[in-house]
Amino acid sequence: MATPDLDPLLLFRQAIAAGGKPTPTTSPTSDEEVPLAQATHLVFVHPTRVAIPIDTQTRFLSAQGKQVGLRSIYFTWINRDITIPAYNAAAEKLNEEMAGTAAVHSCSFVERLNLVTWLEGAGDETEFIKPLAGDKDAAAASGGSGAVTKTVTTASRSGRGTLDPRLAQIYDGERRMGDRNSVLRGIKPTDFSHIRKQAAQFMTRKPGQAAAPSSMPGGPTNNPSLPINSKPVRRPDPIILLSQSASSLLRMSNAKTFLEGGRYAPPETLNAPVHMLHIQRSIKEMDPNRPVRFILVDQTENFKPEYWNRVVAVFTTGQAWQFKNYKWSNPTELFKHVQGIYLGWRGEQPPESVRGFGHRVLTCSVEKWRDPGAPGAETSRWRDREVVETIWKAIEGNMRAKGWRRDAAPREI
């Protein structure tokens, strides 16, 4: 078992807390990052530089009780934000690249949730991580009938190094409250949506209805809707739909660079995309304190009905098959509810179908892509930022018209 100072999981957690992440390298003395399939070591630089073989087994145990290697831990962390199908596909691709020399463990949803939560420092208790050897010794030193309880106490602090035996005895006298994973979720996610329907009749009040006075001094009120100290509801993230067409200039692989960075690059020059991305945009009129997060997707098969009320823009190439699975499959009806955007090359006419959509679809053009090595290629990209701002101006105007606010989203568009 690794010591607390060289424990891979603890070093990983400390690196994330310091705002960084370890680097996969081909030797313990190198600092050059290489693809994960070629890496032999993982280099940590906080609190001191430490290189650990990437195939080292960690204290993280799978649901089947098998140790998970450091390569799998790193792979799960860097892919923490992608969907489950995309995560499994990335694991299969990595295993093919390593050609049988090693294999990454594809974590289940619960394993992934517990690992990411622990690494981020959001929780210290997880059944998947074994305590450090020093923690076990601290629990055993307490002795007596409370040995089992002491083991649980020190195990729950396994991410913080060894624990003094006397301090462990003091902790044993505390009432254990648990965290949201252990209290609400247990070992698998639980759906509590049915509780909302049952509680709705007690928590809502019709618009304009005031609380009824008491029927007698000190008696209960006649209004069944009693005031409740409820927390403000978090505004959902607005959604932007992209086209999956191969002829589209803006796809998942280059949308973040263009919409967030203000620079256009063709999809073919970038890595293979996922089906969901997050980008941020500062909209002072909506939220002056923090940027608004947008969700970019190019598939609607898994859309819930309420998701359509969050759609603020649809990028289109004018091809009718794009709208087949949309709530409004007729483009004319769709663009009555949502801002349409067409992105084409400067100097070329948009397709006839796009022109037929009329003013409900914003037509924008970017300079044609030129090889970065060609003379004057960089100077032709200065207009990209202007095009991006035009697109955002249309999206933000549509959002204001539909009722998007700092703490609220429209219930229907």
Short mmCIF file of C-alpha atoms in Angstrom, two decimals:
data_model
loop_
_atom_site.label_atom_id
_atom_site.label_comp_id
_atom_site.label_asym_id
_atom_site.label_seq_id
_atom_site.Cartn_x
_atom_site.Cartn_y
_atom_site.Cartn_z
CA MET A 1 0.00 0.00 0.00
CA ALA A 2 1.34 3.46 -0.87
CA THR A 3 2.38 5.88 1.86
CA PRO A 4 0.28 9.06 2.26
CA ASP A 5 3.07 11.18 0.71
CA LEU A 6 3.27 9.06 -2.47
CA ASP A 7 -0.30 7.80 -2.70
CA PRO A 8 -1.37 8.37 -6.36
CA LEU A 9 -4.98 9.25 -5.49
CA LEU A 10 -3.96 11.71 -2.80
CA LEU A 11 -1.39 13.34 -5.11
CA PHE A 12 -4.05 13.57 -7.84
CA ARG A 13 -6.49 15.24 -5.45
CA GLN A 14 -3.88 17.73 -4.24
CA ALA A 15 -2.96 18.62 -7.83
CA ILE A 16 -6.60 19.36 -8.68
CA ALA A 17 -7.01 21.46 -5.52
CA ALA A 18 -3.97 23.49 -6.63
CA GLY A 19 -5.64 24.22 -9.96
CA GLY A 20 -3.65 21.83 -12.13
CA LYS A 21 -3.51 18.21 -13.21
CA PRO A 22 -0.79 15.58 -13.65
CA THR A 23 1.00 15.18 -16.98
CA PRO A 24 1.40 11.86 -18.85
CA THR A 25 5.02 11.44 -20.02
CA THR A 26 7.26 8.77 -21.53
CA SER A 27 9.90 8.90 -18.76
CA PRO A 28 10.10 9.96 -15.10
CA THR A 29 12.46 12.84 -15.98
CA SER A 30 10.42 14.30 -18.86
CA ASP A 31 7.80 17.04 -18.58
CA GLU A 32 6.53 16.81 -22.17
CA GLU A 33 2.92 15.67 -22.36
CA VAL A 34 2.27 12.68 -24.62
CA PRO A 35 -0.90 10.78 -25.64
CA LEU A 36 -2.24 8.58 -22.87
CA ALA A 37 -1.72 5.41 -24.94
CA GLN A 38 2.04 6.11 -25.13
CA ALA A 39 2.58 7.31 -21.55
CA THR A 40 4.65 5.32 -19.06
CA HIS A 41 4.56 7.77 -16.13
CA LEU A 42 2.29 10.39 -14.62
CA VAL A 43 4.15 13.47 -13.35
CA PHE A 44 2.77 15.46 -10.40
CA VAL A 45 4.22 18.88 -9.61
CA HIS A 46 2.29 19.71 -6.42
CA PRO A 47 3.40 19.92 -3.66
CA THR A 48 6.69 18.57 -5.11
CA ARG A 49 7.58 16.93 -8.42
CA VAL A 50 6.83 13.21 -8.31
CA ALA A 51 6.75 10.76 -11.24
CA ILE A 52 4.69 7.59 -10.73
CA PRO A 53 4.43 4.69 -13.23
CA ILE A 54 1.10 5.06 -14.97
CA ASP A 55 0.23 1.36 -14.57
CA THR A 56 0.42 1.63 -10.75
CA GLN A 57 -2.62 0.12 -9.02
CA THR A 58 -4.53 2.55 -6.78
CA ARG A 59 -6.77 2.31 -3.72
CA PHE A 60 -9.85 2.78 -5.92
CA LEU A 61 -11.79 -0.48 -6.22
CA SER A 62 -14.35 -1.23 -8.90
CA ALA A 63 -17.82 -2.53 -8.08
CA GLN A 64 -16.38 -6.04 -8.61
CA GLY A 65 -13.66 -5.40 -6.01
CA LYS A 66 -10.74 -5.09 -8.46
CA GLN A 67 -8.08 -2.41 -8.12
CA VAL A 68 -8.22 0.31 -10.78
CA GLY A 69 -4.92 1.52 -12.25
CA LEU A 70 -3.65 5.09 -12.36
CA ARG A 71 -4.08 5.27 -16.15
CA SER A 72 -7.80 4.53 -15.76
CA ILE A 73 -8.12 7.15 -13.00
CA TYR A 74 -6.51 9.82 -15.22
CA PHE A 75 -8.61 8.76 -18.22
CA THR A 76 -11.85 9.02 -16.20
CA TRP A 77 -10.91 12.46 -14.85
CA ILE A 78 -10.10 14.08 -18.22
CA ASN A 79 -13.37 12.65 -19.65
CA ARG A 80 -15.55 13.53 -16.67
CA ASP A 81 -17.81 15.92 -18.61
CA ILE A 82 -18.71 13.75 -21.61
CA THR A 83 -21.75 11.51 -21.92
CA ILE A 84 -21.68 7.83 -20.93
CA PRO A 85 -21.81 6.50 -24.55
CA ALA A 86 -18.99 8.86 -25.56
CA TYR A 87 -16.98 7.83 -22.48
CA ASN A 88 -17.34 4.12 -23.28
CA ALA A 89 -16.43 4.74 -26.93
CA ALA A 90 -13.31 6.70 -25.88
CA ALA A 91 -12.27 3.82 -23.57
CA GLU A 92 -12.62 1.29 -26.41
CA LYS A 93 -10.59 3.52 -28.73
CA LEU A 94 -7.81 3.93 -26.16
CA ASN A 95 -7.65 0.18 -25.58
CA GLU A 96 -7.31 -0.36 -29.33
CA GLU A 97 -4.48 2.19 -29.50
CA MET A 98 -2.59 0.38 -26.74
CA ALA A 99 -2.97 -2.88 -28.72
CA GLY A 100 -3.22 -5.20 -25.73
CA THR A 101 -0.18 -3.86 -23.84
CA ALA A 102 -2.54 -2.50 -21.19
CA ALA A 103 -6.21 -1.74 -20.78
CA VAL A 104 -8.18 1.03 -19.10
CA HIS A 105 -11.09 0.23 -16.83
CA SER A 106 -14.37 1.68 -18.12
CA CYS A 107 -16.01 2.96 -14.94
CA SER A 108 -19.74 2.59 -14.42
CA PHE A 109 -21.88 5.67 -13.78
CA VAL A 110 -21.75 5.23 -9.98
CA GLU A 111 -18.00 4.58 -9.97
CA ARG A 112 -17.41 7.64 -12.14
CA LEU A 113 -19.61 9.83 -9.94
CA ASN A 114 -17.88 8.77 -6.72
CA LEU A 115 -14.36 9.10 -8.18
CA VAL A 116 -14.87 12.58 -9.67
CA THR A 117 -16.65 13.81 -6.52
CA TRP A 118 -13.78 12.60 -4.33
CA LEU A 119 -11.04 14.00 -6.57
CA GLU A 120 -12.74 17.41 -6.69
CA GLY A 121 -12.85 17.47 -2.90
CA ALA A 122 -16.66 17.68 -2.82
CA GLY A 123 -16.91 14.58 -0.65
CA ASP A 124 -14.60 12.56 1.61
CA GLU A 125 -16.67 9.39 1.94
CA THR A 126 -16.87 6.76 -0.77
CA GLU A 127 -17.13 3.01 -0.61
CA PHE A 128 -14.87 2.61 -3.65
CA ILE A 129 -11.65 3.98 -2.08
CA LYS A 130 -9.80 1.92 0.52
CA PRO A 131 -8.29 3.79 3.47
CA LEU A 132 -4.55 4.34 3.68
CA ALA A 133 -2.51 1.93 5.80
CA GLY A 134 -1.86 4.63 8.37
CA ASP A 135 -5.58 5.22 8.81
CA LYS A 136 -6.15 1.52 9.51
CA ASP A 137 -3.36 1.52 12.11
CA ALA A 138 -4.90 4.53 13.84
CA ALA A 139 -8.20 2.75 14.09
CA ALA A 140 -6.64 -0.49 15.40
CA ALA A 141 -4.69 1.39 18.09
CA SER A 142 -7.93 2.49 19.73
CA GLY A 143 -8.86 -1.13 20.54
CA GLY A 144 -11.88 -2.22 22.56
CA SER A 145 -15.46 -2.84 21.49
CA GLY A 146 -15.52 0.33 19.44
CA ALA A 147 -12.90 -0.93 16.95
CA VAL A 148 -15.40 -1.26 14.12
CA THR A 149 -16.69 2.28 14.62
CA LYS A 150 -13.14 3.65 14.74
CA THR A 151 -12.28 1.92 11.50
CA VAL A 152 -15.22 3.61 9.81
CA THR A 153 -14.20 6.99 11.22
CA THR A 154 -10.61 6.81 10.00
CA ALA A 155 -11.66 5.30 6.69
CA SER A 156 -13.89 8.25 6.00
CA ARG A 157 -10.83 10.49 6.33
CA SER A 158 -8.69 8.38 4.01
CA GLY A 159 -7.96 11.30 1.71
CA ARG A 160 -6.27 13.39 4.43
CA GLY A 161 -3.37 11.25 5.61
CA THR A 162 -2.96 9.45 8.94
CA LEU A 163 -5.06 10.30 11.99
CA ASP A 164 -3.88 10.53 15.58
CA PRO A 165 -5.41 7.68 17.69
CA ARG A 166 -6.62 10.10 20.39
CA LEU A 167 -8.20 12.35 17.75
CA ALA A 168 -9.85 9.30 16.18
CA GLN A 169 -11.40 8.48 19.56
CA ILE A 170 -12.81 12.01 19.78
CA TYR A 171 -14.28 11.75 16.29
CA ASP A 172 -16.00 8.51 17.30
CA GLY A 173 -18.13 10.52 19.71
CA GLU A 174 -19.50 12.68 16.92
CA ARG A 175 -22.83 12.03 15.29
CA ARG A 176 -22.22 10.92 11.72
CA MET A 177 -24.44 12.87 9.29
CA GLY A 178 -23.22 11.46 5.95
CA ASP A 179 -23.21 13.35 2.66
CA ARG A 180 -25.71 13.62 -0.18
CA ASN A 181 -24.37 10.50 -1.89
CA SER A 182 -24.65 8.25 1.15
CA VAL A 183 -27.95 9.68 2.45
CA LEU A 184 -29.95 10.22 -0.75
CA ARG A 185 -28.35 8.08 -3.41
CA GLY A 186 -26.83 5.08 -1.65
CA ILE A 187 -25.01 2.91 -4.16
CA LYS A 188 -27.10 3.87 -7.18
CA PRO A 189 -28.97 6.98 -8.40
CA THR A 190 -32.53 7.30 -7.15
CA ASP A 191 -35.31 9.13 -8.98
CA PHE A 192 -37.24 11.42 -6.63
CA SER A 193 -39.25 13.17 -9.36
CA HIS A 194 -42.54 11.70 -8.09
CA ILE A 195 -42.11 13.65 -4.85
CA ARG A 196 -42.36 16.93 -6.78
CA LYS A 197 -45.83 16.06 -8.05
CA GLN A 198 -47.05 15.17 -4.58
CA ALA A 199 -45.60 18.33 -3.03
CA ALA A 200 -46.75 20.71 -5.79
CA GLN A 201 -50.23 21.15 -4.30
CA PHE A 202 -48.72 22.36 -1.00
CA MET A 203 -45.95 24.56 -2.38
CA THR A 204 -47.73 26.57 -5.08
CA ARG A 205 -50.23 29.41 -4.91
CA LYS A 206 -52.31 30.82 -7.72
CA PRO A 207 -51.13 34.22 -9.04
CA GLY A 208 -52.72 37.08 -7.09
CA GLN A 209 -54.04 34.85 -4.31
CA ALA A 210 -53.25 36.21 -0.87
CA ALA A 211 -52.98 34.18 2.29
CA ALA A 212 -56.38 33.83 3.99
CA PRO A 213 -56.67 35.29 7.49
CA SER A 214 -57.09 33.07 10.52
CA SER A 215 -60.65 32.06 11.30
CA MET A 216 -60.06 32.88 14.95
CA PRO A 217 -57.22 34.43 16.97
CA GLY A 218 -54.40 31.97 17.29
CA GLY A 219 -56.17 29.46 15.03
CA PRO A 220 -54.93 27.96 11.75
CA THR A 221 -55.42 29.77 8.46
CA ASN A 222 -57.97 28.65 5.87
CA ASN A 223 -55.42 28.84 3.05
CA PRO A 224 -53.97 25.38 2.30
CA SER A 225 -50.96 27.00 0.65
CA LEU A 226 -48.70 27.97 3.55
CA PRO A 227 -45.58 30.11 3.04
CA ILE A 228 -42.47 28.00 2.75
CA ASN A 229 -38.86 29.10 3.07
CA SER A 230 -37.82 27.64 -0.25
CA LYS A 231 -34.44 28.23 -1.89
CA PRO A 232 -34.41 30.13 -5.20
CA VAL A 233 -34.61 27.88 -8.24
CA ARG A 234 -31.46 27.81 -10.35
CA ARG A 235 -31.94 29.04 -13.90
CA PRO A 236 -31.42 26.20 -16.40
CA ASP A 237 -28.73 26.53 -19.04
CA PRO A 238 -29.93 27.71 -22.49
CA ILE A 239 -29.41 25.27 -25.39
CA ILE A 240 -28.03 25.89 -28.89
CA LEU A 241 -28.64 23.24 -31.58
CA LEU A 242 -26.06 22.59 -34.31
CA SER A 243 -26.47 20.72 -37.58
CA GLN A 244 -24.85 17.32 -38.10
CA SER A 245 -24.61 17.92 -41.85
CA ALA A 246 -21.16 17.39 -43.35
CA SER A 247 -21.67 20.62 -45.33
CA SER A 248 -22.15 22.71 -42.19
CA LEU A 249 -19.31 25.13 -41.50
CA LEU A 250 -20.01 25.00 -37.76
CA ARG A 251 -20.07 21.64 -36.02
CA MET A 252 -19.30 20.31 -32.56
CA SER A 253 -15.56 20.15 -33.26
CA ASN A 254 -15.11 23.86 -34.01
CA ALA A 255 -18.15 25.52 -32.36
CA LYS A 256 -16.37 26.29 -29.06
CA THR A 257 -13.39 27.88 -30.83
CA PHE A 258 -15.70 30.03 -32.94
CA LEU A 259 -18.50 31.05 -30.54
CA GLU A 260 -16.34 31.40 -27.44
CA GLY A 261 -12.94 32.27 -28.87
CA GLY A 262 -14.05 34.40 -31.84
CA ARG A 263 -11.90 32.59 -34.41
CA TYR A 264 -13.09 30.28 -37.18
CA ALA A 265 -11.31 27.02 -38.05
CA PRO A 266 -12.75 24.28 -40.27
CA PRO A 267 -14.06 21.15 -38.52
CA GLU A 268 -11.63 18.90 -40.37
CA THR A 269 -8.60 20.44 -38.63
CA LEU A 270 -9.84 19.69 -35.13
CA ASN A 271 -10.29 16.57 -33.02
CA ALA A 272 -13.33 14.29 -33.24
CA PRO A 273 -16.26 15.90 -31.41
CA VAL A 274 -18.63 14.74 -28.70
CA HIS A 275 -22.36 15.34 -28.88
CA MET A 276 -22.53 17.92 -26.07
CA LEU A 277 -20.33 20.89 -25.15
CA HIS A 278 -20.47 23.78 -22.70
CA ILE A 279 -19.47 27.33 -23.60
CA GLN A 280 -19.70 30.55 -21.61
CA ARG A 281 -20.79 34.02 -22.65
CA SER A 282 -20.83 37.17 -20.53
CA ILE A 283 -24.29 38.81 -20.76
CA LYS A 284 -24.30 41.73 -18.33
CA GLU A 285 -28.00 42.49 -18.82
CA MET A 286 -28.91 38.97 -17.71
CA ASP A 287 -26.29 38.28 -15.03
CA PRO A 288 -23.67 40.96 -14.24
CA ASN A 289 -21.82 38.75 -11.74
CA ARG A 290 -20.99 35.65 -13.77
CA PRO A 291 -21.06 34.44 -17.38
CA VAL A 292 -24.03 32.49 -18.72
CA ARG A 293 -23.32 28.86 -19.57
CA PHE A 294 -24.77 27.53 -22.84
CA ILE A 295 -25.15 23.88 -23.85
CA LEU A 296 -24.28 22.96 -27.45
CA VAL A 297 -25.79 19.74 -28.85
CA ASP A 298 -26.27 18.28 -32.31
CA GLN A 299 -28.71 15.49 -31.45
CA THR A 300 -32.24 15.66 -30.04
CA GLU A 301 -33.09 11.97 -29.68
CA ASN A 302 -32.78 12.13 -25.87
CA PHE A 303 -34.51 15.49 -25.50
CA LYS A 304 -37.18 15.75 -22.82
CA PRO A 305 -40.24 17.88 -23.74
CA GLU A 306 -39.21 20.67 -21.35
CA TYR A 307 -35.78 20.96 -23.00
CA TRP A 308 -37.34 22.64 -26.03
CA ASN A 309 -38.29 25.66 -23.91
CA ARG A 310 -34.55 26.18 -23.32
CA VAL A 311 -33.52 26.21 -27.00
CA VAL A 312 -32.39 29.72 -27.95
CA ALA A 313 -30.85 29.16 -31.40
CA VAL A 314 -30.67 26.61 -34.21
CA PHE A 315 -27.80 26.59 -36.71
CA THR A 316 -29.02 25.23 -40.04
CA THR A 317 -27.78 24.47 -43.54
CA GLY A 318 -31.32 24.53 -44.93
CA GLN A 319 -31.59 20.74 -45.27
CA ALA A 320 -35.04 19.51 -44.20
CA TRP A 321 -33.80 16.23 -42.64
CA GLN A 322 -32.16 18.22 -39.85
CA PHE A 323 -35.60 19.03 -38.38
CA LYS A 324 -37.02 15.50 -38.59
CA ASN A 325 -36.82 14.78 -34.82
CA TYR A 326 -37.44 18.36 -33.67
CA LYS A 327 -40.53 19.42 -31.76
CA TRP A 328 -41.40 21.58 -34.77
CA SER A 329 -40.38 19.59 -37.84
CA ASN A 330 -41.67 22.32 -40.17
CA PRO A 331 -38.88 24.95 -40.53
CA THR A 332 -41.39 27.78 -40.92
CA GLU A 333 -43.03 26.87 -37.60
CA LEU A 334 -39.67 26.17 -35.92
CA PHE A 335 -38.23 29.60 -36.62
CA LYS A 336 -41.33 31.27 -35.21
CA HIS A 337 -40.20 29.96 -31.82
CA VAL A 338 -36.41 29.83 -32.13
CA GLN A 339 -33.74 32.09 -33.63
CA GLY A 340 -32.35 30.50 -36.82
CA ILE A 341 -28.76 31.05 -37.97
CA TYR A 342 -27.04 30.15 -41.24
CA LEU A 343 -23.25 30.39 -41.52
CA GLY A 344 -21.70 30.37 -44.99
CA TRP A 345 -18.64 31.56 -46.91
CA ARG A 346 -18.29 35.24 -47.72
CA GLY A 347 -19.08 35.95 -51.36
CA GLU A 348 -21.35 32.90 -51.79
CA GLN A 349 -25.15 32.99 -51.88
CA PRO A 350 -26.98 30.97 -49.18
CA PRO A 351 -29.07 28.01 -50.41
CA GLU A 352 -32.52 28.69 -51.80
CA SER A 353 -34.11 26.85 -48.86
CA VAL A 354 -32.42 29.21 -46.37
CA ARG A 355 -33.52 32.29 -48.31
CA GLY A 356 -37.05 30.87 -48.23
CA PHE A 357 -37.03 30.99 -44.42
CA GLY A 358 -37.02 34.79 -44.61
CA HIS A 359 -35.99 37.18 -41.86
CA ARG A 360 -36.43 34.55 -39.14
CA VAL A 361 -33.03 33.07 -40.05
CA LEU A 362 -29.95 35.25 -39.62
CA THR A 363 -27.52 34.81 -42.53
CA CYS A 364 -23.84 35.31 -41.66
CA SER A 365 -20.66 34.82 -43.70
CA VAL A 366 -17.05 34.19 -42.74
CA GLU A 367 -13.94 34.55 -44.86
CA LYS A 368 -13.01 31.37 -46.72
CA TRP A 369 -10.50 29.26 -44.92
CA ARG A 370 -6.93 29.49 -46.14
CA ASP A 371 -3.94 27.38 -45.23
CA PRO A 372 -2.31 29.05 -42.17
CA GLY A 373 1.03 28.75 -43.94
CA ALA A 374 -0.15 30.77 -46.93
CA PRO A 375 0.82 34.49 -47.06
CA GLY A 376 -1.84 36.72 -45.52
CA ALA A 377 -3.87 33.81 -44.11
CA GLU A 378 -3.93 35.23 -40.58
CA THR A 379 -4.96 38.72 -41.67
CA SER A 380 -8.10 37.32 -43.31
CA ARG A 381 -9.46 36.10 -39.96
CA TRP A 382 -9.90 39.48 -38.28
CA ARG A 383 -13.55 39.60 -39.31
CA ASP A 384 -14.41 36.39 -37.45
CA ARG A 385 -14.91 38.26 -34.18
CA GLU A 386 -17.32 40.68 -35.89
CA VAL A 387 -19.40 37.76 -37.23
CA VAL A 388 -19.48 36.09 -33.81
CA GLU A 389 -20.71 39.27 -32.13
CA THR A 390 -23.47 39.59 -34.74
CA ILE A 391 -24.60 36.03 -33.96
CA TRP A 392 -24.58 36.61 -30.20
CA LYS A 393 -26.47 39.88 -30.58
CA ALA A 394 -29.28 38.01 -32.35
CA ILE A 395 -29.30 35.20 -29.75
CA GLU A 396 -29.32 37.58 -26.79
CA GLY A 397 -32.10 39.67 -28.32
CA ASN A 398 -34.20 36.56 -28.82
CA MET A 399 -33.54 35.48 -25.23
CA ARG A 400 -34.69 38.82 -23.82
CA ALA A 401 -37.83 38.68 -25.93
CA LYS A 402 -38.63 35.15 -24.71
CA GLY A 403 -38.26 36.05 -21.02
CA TRP A 404 -34.78 34.87 -20.02
CA ARG A 405 -33.71 36.54 -16.78
CA ARG A 406 -30.91 36.22 -14.22
CA ASP A 407 -32.86 33.69 -12.14
CA ALA A 408 -35.59 32.51 -14.53
CA ALA A 409 -36.12 30.90 -17.91
CA PRO A 410 -39.28 30.94 -20.07
CA ARG A 411 -41.76 28.16 -19.34
CA GLU A 412 -42.84 28.07 -22.95
CA ILE A 413 -41.44 29.54 -26.17
#
